[in-house]
Amino acid sequence: VALAWVLGNQLAGRSTAFWLALFMLLSDIHLHYSQEARHYVLLTFGWLLLILAMVKLLRDDTGRSSIGILLLWALGALLMVHAHPVGLPWLAASQLAYWIALAVVRPLPWRRMLLPALLSLGAALTLLPWLGLALENAAASFNWLHQPSPMQALLQWLSLFGARSLVHLGGRELAVAGSILLAGVSLAGIATYLRQRRSLGILLLGLMLLPPMTLWLIGLVKPVYLTRTISPDHLLAMTGLALAISHIKWPRLRVVAGITLALVLVLGASSWAWRTHYQKEAWRDLSSQLGQRTARGDIVLLCENQLYRPLWFYLGEQTPRLLYLDRRRHRLYEWQPDNRQWRPFRPAPGERPPVTFWLVDRLGHCPQGIGRMLYRFTGLRYRHGEPWRGHALSLTPWQQTR
């Protein structure tokens, strides 16, 4: 948040700096991943340092490349490539966005074009000692989830504008509507800024579009889980919102106040929804209940395939057998821990259905008629028992009836 203030100040002064810091503070994506001791925030942090170096170089009218700015570039690039496997394509796409922005500067400052590129290349070369290990583990590293369709990828990108968690309050339609509103305001802010400061505006637009697009194209070859690995782009989304408030010449003060209030309310409500409905302590408690209650041969039933992650996080190798119920296709899929994929469920010859299915439900996502679905898949009748209810989670036993 503090570095975002510095970025806003470099771009357009103190007013933009304070708005950007506020919007970063309220961003549900930033809040979500800052709670995890993982590499996604470190990737964002390194990218923020790199963007600061880019902005300083583009603002420099002397044609020289300050040693301090180049060191900032090198530090940001090193953090990116060592924080996450997708840091390298993010760095390459960001370098391309910088070159495009620099191309409008006349005369073209070749020194400012080549020196940063050499630093990026040097940062990439520091990965060579781990190249063998990286190639050995490449399949596992990039085999997270299937690449989303173009429309799904667009929705995930829109969620980075800060309304993703509104789905907990009013469903997917509210989250999509809020995301479209925020995206429209953000893009309008960057477009207005582009007319005032051409090279910096082109840089911001390139950084907003090129890295996630590059990652999506890579995902056409290898599956990539998009939302987490494009999470740094929420920084540009918030930057656009800050520029919209401080740079667009709104016709009346009431319009400015109304739009500002709407942005703050949408971002604040989405973050509040995340804090209210997504508690890691709840998953820990549910995992503890599973560990105490499940017997040998029991199966855990999920209505959302990504829910295996928090269960596996807490239970590890003790995670029970997991089945995913696809309610749209009316199919069952089994989680294969060896290759980390969902496969169509096919019971082994002579395998008897379990005595108990344990249904994990989050916020009422599971459909009605679970008993009928289990009868269709197993040929046996199941009745639900007394559920355990945690924070926005429930665990319901479905047991065979005689």
PDB file of N, CA and C in Angstrom, residues 230-289:
ATOM      1  N   ILE A 230      -2.531 -14.027 -12.457  1.00  0.00           N
ATOM      2  CA  ILE A 230      -2.676 -12.685 -13.007  1.00  0.00           C
ATOM      3  C   ILE A 230      -3.055 -11.691 -11.911  1.00  0.00           C
ATOM      4  N   SER A 231      -3.004 -12.141 -10.641  1.00  0.00           N
ATOM      5  CA  SER A 231      -3.399 -11.252  -9.548  1.00  0.00           C
ATOM      6  C   SER A 231      -2.599  -9.956  -9.481  1.00  0.00           C
ATOM      7  N   PRO A 232      -1.302  -9.895  -9.892  1.00  0.00           N
ATOM      8  CA  PRO A 232      -0.613  -8.600  -9.846  1.00  0.00           C
ATOM      9  C   PRO A 232      -1.306  -7.509 -10.656  1.00  0.00           C
ATOM     10  N   ASP A 233      -2.101  -7.891 -11.661  1.00  0.00           N
ATOM     11  CA  ASP A 233      -2.728  -6.886 -12.508  1.00  0.00           C
ATOM     12  C   ASP A 233      -3.770  -6.052 -11.774  1.00  0.00           C
ATOM     13  N   HIS A 234      -4.162  -6.484 -10.553  1.00  0.00           N
ATOM     14  CA  HIS A 234      -5.101  -5.650  -9.801  1.00  0.00           C
ATOM     15  C   HIS A 234      -4.460  -4.307  -9.452  1.00  0.00           C
ATOM     16  N   LEU A 235      -3.117  -4.254  -9.424  1.00  0.00           N
ATOM     17  CA  LEU A 235      -2.423  -2.993  -9.166  1.00  0.00           C
ATOM     18  C   LEU A 235      -2.748  -1.961 -10.245  1.00  0.00           C
ATOM     19  N   LEU A 236      -2.743  -2.398 -11.519  1.00  0.00           N
ATOM     20  CA  LEU A 236      -3.082  -1.477 -12.609  1.00  0.00           C
ATOM     21  C   LEU A 236      -4.550  -1.130 -12.600  1.00  0.00           C
ATOM     22  N   ALA A 237      -5.396  -2.085 -12.196  1.00  0.00           N
ATOM     23  CA  ALA A 237      -6.828  -1.807 -12.100  1.00  0.00           C
ATOM     24  C   ALA A 237      -7.088  -0.695 -11.091  1.00  0.00           C
ATOM     25  N   MET A 238      -6.435  -0.772  -9.928  1.00  0.00           N
ATOM     26  CA  MET A 238      -6.604   0.269  -8.913  1.00  0.00           C
ATOM     27  C   MET A 238      -5.984   1.592  -9.356  1.00  0.00           C
ATOM     28  N   THR A 239      -4.889   1.510 -10.110  1.00  0.00           N
ATOM     29  CA  THR A 239      -4.266   2.733 -10.632  1.00  0.00           C
ATOM     30  C   THR A 239      -5.224   3.461 -11.556  1.00  0.00           C
ATOM     31  N   GLY A 240      -5.935   2.724 -12.409  1.00  0.00           N
ATOM     32  CA  GLY A 240      -6.912   3.348 -13.287  1.00  0.00           C
ATOM     33  C   GLY A 240      -8.032   4.033 -12.521  1.00  0.00           C
ATOM     34  N   LEU A 241      -8.490   3.395 -11.433  1.00  0.00           N
ATOM     35  CA  LEU A 241      -9.538   4.019 -10.611  1.00  0.00           C
ATOM     36  C   LEU A 241      -9.036   5.318  -9.991  1.00  0.00           C
ATOM     37  N   ALA A 242      -7.803   5.320  -9.494  1.00  0.00           N
ATOM     38  CA  ALA A 242      -7.240   6.534  -8.889  1.00  0.00           C
ATOM     39  C   ALA A 242      -7.095   7.650  -9.922  1.00  0.00           C
ATOM     40  N   LEU A 243      -6.647   7.296 -11.130  1.00  0.00           N
ATOM     41  CA  LEU A 243      -6.508   8.306 -12.186  1.00  0.00           C
ATOM     42  C   LEU A 243      -7.865   8.839 -12.629  1.00  0.00           C
ATOM     43  N   ALA A 244      -8.888   7.987 -12.610  1.00  0.00           N
ATOM     44  CA  ALA A 244     -10.228   8.440 -13.003  1.00  0.00           C
ATOM     45  C   ALA A 244     -10.743   9.509 -12.047  1.00  0.00           C
ATOM     46  N   ILE A 245     -10.520   9.316 -10.755  1.00  0.00           N
ATOM     47  CA  ILE A 245     -11.003  10.281  -9.769  1.00  0.00           C
ATOM     48  C   ILE A 245     -10.209  11.581  -9.839  1.00  0.00           C
ATOM     49  N   SER A 246      -8.893  11.492 -10.030  1.00  0.00           N
ATOM     50  CA  SER A 246      -8.051  12.682  -9.928  1.00  0.00           C
ATOM     51  C   SER A 246      -7.769  13.368 -11.259  1.00  0.00           C
ATOM     52  N   HIS A 247      -8.048  12.691 -12.405  1.00  0.00           N
ATOM     53  CA  HIS A 247      -7.659  13.277 -13.687  1.00  0.00           C
ATOM     54  C   HIS A 247      -8.819  13.593 -14.622  1.00  0.00           C
ATOM     55  N   ILE A 248      -9.913  12.841 -14.530  1.00  0.00           N
ATOM     56  CA  ILE A 248     -11.033  13.131 -15.431  1.00  0.00           C
ATOM     57  C   ILE A 248     -11.728  14.411 -14.977  1.00  0.00           C
ATOM     58  N   LYS A 249     -11.963  15.309 -15.899  1.00  0.00           N
ATOM     59  CA  LYS A 249     -12.641  16.572 -15.599  1.00  0.00           C
ATOM     60  C   LYS A 249     -14.143  16.338 -15.597  1.00  0.00           C
ATOM     61  N   TRP A 250     -14.656  15.921 -14.449  1.00  0.00           N
ATOM     62  CA  TRP A 250     -16.086  15.683 -14.327  1.00  0.00           C
ATOM     63  C   TRP A 250     -16.836  17.018 -14.368  1.00  0.00           C
ATOM     64  N   PRO A 251     -18.045  17.029 -14.938  1.00  0.00           N
ATOM     65  CA  PRO A 251     -18.759  18.317 -15.103  1.00  0.00           C
ATOM     66  C   PRO A 251     -19.174  18.969 -13.796  1.00  0.00           C
ATOM     67  N   ARG A 252     -19.508  18.194 -12.789  1.00  0.00           N
ATOM     68  CA  ARG A 252     -19.986  18.773 -11.538  1.00  0.00           C
ATOM     69  C   ARG A 252     -19.369  18.048 -10.351  1.00  0.00           C
ATOM     70  N   LEU A 253     -19.279  18.775  -9.268  1.00  0.00           N
ATOM     71  CA  LEU A 253     -18.710  18.209  -8.057  1.00  0.00           C
ATOM     72  C   LEU A 253     -19.558  17.053  -7.549  1.00  0.00           C
ATOM     73  N   ARG A 254     -20.879  17.132  -7.718  1.00  0.00           N
ATOM     74  CA  ARG A 254     -21.758  16.050  -7.264  1.00  0.00           C
ATOM     75  C   ARG A 254     -21.462  14.750  -7.995  1.00  0.00           C
ATOM     76  N   VAL A 255     -21.128  14.864  -9.286  1.00  0.00           N
ATOM     77  CA  VAL A 255     -20.806  13.667 -10.065  1.00  0.00           C
ATOM     78  C   VAL A 255     -19.533  13.021  -9.522  1.00  0.00           C
ATOM     79  N   VAL A 256     -18.531  13.857  -9.228  1.00  0.00           N
ATOM     80  CA  VAL A 256     -17.285  13.332  -8.666  1.00  0.00           C
ATOM     81  C   VAL A 256     -17.555  12.623  -7.340  1.00  0.00           C
ATOM     82  N   ALA A 257     -18.339  13.295  -6.467  1.00  0.00           N
ATOM     83  CA  ALA A 257     -18.636  12.715  -5.165  1.00  0.00           C
ATOM     84  C   ALA A 257     -19.403  11.405  -5.304  1.00  0.00           C
ATOM     85  N   GLY A 258     -20.363  11.354  -6.232  1.00  0.00           N
ATOM     86  CA  GLY A 258     -21.160  10.144  -6.420  1.00  0.00           C
ATOM     87  C   GLY A 258     -20.333   8.977  -6.927  1.00  0.00           C
ATOM     88  N   ILE A 259     -19.489   9.249  -7.924  1.00  0.00           N
ATOM     89  CA  ILE A 259     -18.656   8.179  -8.481  1.00  0.00           C
ATOM     90  C   ILE A 259     -17.645   7.695  -7.442  1.00  0.00           C
ATOM     91  N   THR A 260     -17.059   8.646  -6.704  1.00  0.00           N
ATOM     92  CA  THR A 260     -16.099   8.264  -5.661  1.00  0.00           C
ATOM     93  C   THR A 260     -16.764   7.404  -4.603  1.00  0.00           C
ATOM     94  N   LEU A 261     -17.936   7.820  -4.171  1.00  0.00           N
ATOM     95  CA  LEU A 261     -18.661   7.054  -3.165  1.00  0.00           C
ATOM     96  C   LEU A 261     -19.007   5.661  -3.682  1.00  0.00           C
ATOM     97  N   ALA A 262     -19.417   5.581  -4.953  1.00  0.00           N
ATOM     98  CA  ALA A 262     -19.762   4.279  -5.537  1.00  0.00           C
ATOM     99  C   ALA A 262     -18.543   3.357  -5.571  1.00  0.00           C
ATOM    100  N   LEU A 263     -17.386   3.892  -5.972  1.00  0.00           N
ATOM    101  CA  LEU A 263     -16.172   3.076  -6.025  1.00  0.00           C
ATOM    102  C   LEU A 263     -15.797   2.564  -4.640  1.00  0.00           C
ATOM    103  N   VAL A 264     -15.814   3.454  -3.657  1.00  0.00           N
ATOM    104  CA  VAL A 264     -15.438   3.073  -2.303  1.00  0.00           C
ATOM    105  C   VAL A 264     -16.417   2.029  -1.750  1.00  0.00           C
ATOM    106  N   LEU A 265     -17.717   2.219  -2.018  1.00  0.00           N
ATOM    107  CA  LEU A 265     -18.715   1.280  -1.507  1.00  0.00           C
ATOM    108  C   LEU A 265     -18.565  -0.094  -2.155  1.00  0.00           C
ATOM    109  N   VAL A 266     -18.367  -0.127  -3.473  1.00  0.00           N
ATOM    110  CA  VAL A 266     -18.238  -1.415  -4.163  1.00  0.00           C
ATOM    111  C   VAL A 266     -16.993  -2.157  -3.675  1.00  0.00           C
ATOM    112  N   LEU A 267     -15.855  -1.450  -3.625  1.00  0.00           N
ATOM    113  CA  LEU A 267     -14.623  -2.085  -3.178  1.00  0.00           C
ATOM    114  C   LEU A 267     -14.733  -2.518  -1.714  1.00  0.00           C
ATOM    115  N   GLY A 268     -15.278  -1.632  -0.875  1.00  0.00           N
ATOM    116  CA  GLY A 268     -15.408  -1.962   0.541  1.00  0.00           C
ATOM    117  C   GLY A 268     -16.357  -3.121   0.781  1.00  0.00           C
ATOM    118  N   ALA A 269     -17.483  -3.137   0.074  1.00  0.00           N
ATOM    119  CA  ALA A 269     -18.446  -4.227   0.243  1.00  0.00           C
ATOM    120  C   ALA A 269     -17.857  -5.557  -0.206  1.00  0.00           C
ATOM    121  N   SER A 270     -17.086  -5.544  -1.293  1.00  0.00           N
ATOM    122  CA  SER A 270     -16.492  -6.782  -1.785  1.00  0.00           C
ATOM    123  C   SER A 270     -15.457  -7.316  -0.798  1.00  0.00           C
ATOM    124  N   SER A 271     -14.640  -6.433  -0.247  1.00  0.00           N
ATOM    125  CA  SER A 271     -13.650  -6.878   0.731  1.00  0.00           C
ATOM    126  C   SER A 271     -14.320  -7.363   2.011  1.00  0.00           C
ATOM    127  N   TRP A 272     -15.378  -6.679   2.427  1.00  0.00           N
ATOM    128  CA  TRP A 272     -16.117  -7.120   3.611  1.00  0.00           C
ATOM    129  C   TRP A 272     -16.715  -8.503   3.378  1.00  0.00           C
ATOM    130  N   ALA A 273     -17.234  -8.730   2.175  1.00  0.00           N
ATOM    131  CA  ALA A 273     -17.809 -10.041   1.853  1.00  0.00           C
ATOM    132  C   ALA A 273     -16.744 -11.124   1.913  1.00  0.00           C
ATOM    133  N   TRP A 274     -15.538 -10.812   1.450  1.00  0.00           N
ATOM    134  CA  TRP A 274     -14.470 -11.809   1.511  1.00  0.00           C
ATOM    135  C   TRP A 274     -14.129 -12.128   2.963  1.00  0.00           C
ATOM    136  N   ARG A 275     -13.975 -11.112   3.788  1.00  0.00           N
ATOM    137  CA  ARG A 275     -13.609 -11.336   5.187  1.00  0.00           C
ATOM    138  C   ARG A 275     -14.721 -12.075   5.931  1.00  0.00           C
ATOM    139  N   THR A 276     -15.959 -11.853   5.511  1.00  0.00           N
ATOM    140  CA  THR A 276     -17.090 -12.478   6.187  1.00  0.00           C
ATOM    141  C   THR A 276     -17.262 -13.940   5.794  1.00  0.00           C
ATOM    142  N   HIS A 277     -17.033 -14.248   4.522  1.00  0.00           N
ATOM    143  CA  HIS A 277     -17.384 -15.573   4.001  1.00  0.00           C
ATOM    144  C   HIS A 277     -16.199 -16.469   3.702  1.00  0.00           C
ATOM    145  N   TYR A 278     -14.994 -15.958   3.764  1.00  0.00           N
ATOM    146  CA  TYR A 278     -13.835 -16.811   3.476  1.00  0.00           C
ATOM    147  C   TYR A 278     -12.878 -16.731   4.642  1.00  0.00           C
ATOM    148  N   GLN A 279     -12.992 -17.682   5.541  1.00  0.00           N
ATOM    149  CA  GLN A 279     -12.144 -17.712   6.725  1.00  0.00           C
ATOM    150  C   GLN A 279     -11.332 -19.004   6.719  1.00  0.00           C
ATOM    151  N   LYS A 280     -10.016 -18.867   6.725  1.00  0.00           N
ATOM    152  CA  LYS A 280      -9.180 -20.071   6.736  1.00  0.00           C
ATOM    153  C   LYS A 280      -9.399 -20.891   8.005  1.00  0.00           C
ATOM    154  N   GLU A 281      -9.759 -20.204   9.098  1.00  0.00           N
ATOM    155  CA  GLU A 281     -10.025 -20.940  10.332  1.00  0.00           C
ATOM    156  C   GLU A 281     -11.196 -21.905  10.152  1.00  0.00           C
ATOM    157  N   ALA A 282     -12.179 -21.505   9.320  1.00  0.00           N
ATOM    158  CA  ALA A 282     -13.317 -22.384   9.075  1.00  0.00           C
ATOM    159  C   ALA A 282     -12.880 -23.653   8.348  1.00  0.00           C
ATOM    160  N   TRP A 283     -11.970 -23.516   7.376  1.00  0.00           N
ATOM    161  CA  TRP A 283     -11.476 -24.698   6.667  1.00  0.00           C
ATOM    162  C   TRP A 283     -10.639 -25.579   7.591  1.00  0.00           C
ATOM    163  N   ARG A 284      -9.906 -24.960   8.496  1.00  0.00           N
ATOM    164  CA  ARG A 284      -9.143 -25.742   9.454  1.00  0.00           C
ATOM    165  C   ARG A 284     -10.082 -26.552  10.345  1.00  0.00           C
ATOM    166  N   ASP A 285     -11.153 -25.915  10.819  1.00  0.00           N
ATOM    167  CA  ASP A 285     -12.109 -26.623  11.677  1.00  0.00           C
ATOM    168  C   ASP A 285     -12.803 -27.749  10.920  1.00  0.00           C
ATOM    169  N   LEU A 286     -13.190 -27.466   9.660  1.00  0.00           N
ATOM    170  CA  LEU A 286     -13.857 -28.504   8.866  1.00  0.00           C
ATOM    171  C   LEU A 286     -12.916 -29.682   8.617  1.00  0.00           C
ATOM    172  N   SER A 287     -11.660 -29.379   8.307  1.00  0.00           N
ATOM    173  CA  SER A 287     -10.690 -30.453   8.084  1.00  0.00           C
ATOM    174  C   SER A 287     -10.505 -31.279   9.345  1.00  0.00           C
ATOM    175  N   SER A 288     -10.511 -30.612  10.503  1.00  0.00           N
ATOM    176  CA  SER A 288     -10.404 -31.338  11.763  1.00  0.00           C
ATOM    177  C   SER A 288     -11.602 -32.260  11.977  1.00  0.00           C
ATOM    178  N   GLN A 289     -12.800 -31.768  11.626  1.00  0.00           N
ATOM    179  CA  GLN A 289     -14.005 -32.604  11.743  1.00  0.00           C
ATOM    180  C   GLN A 289     -13.914 -33.820  10.824  1.00  0.00           C
TER     181      GLN A 289
END
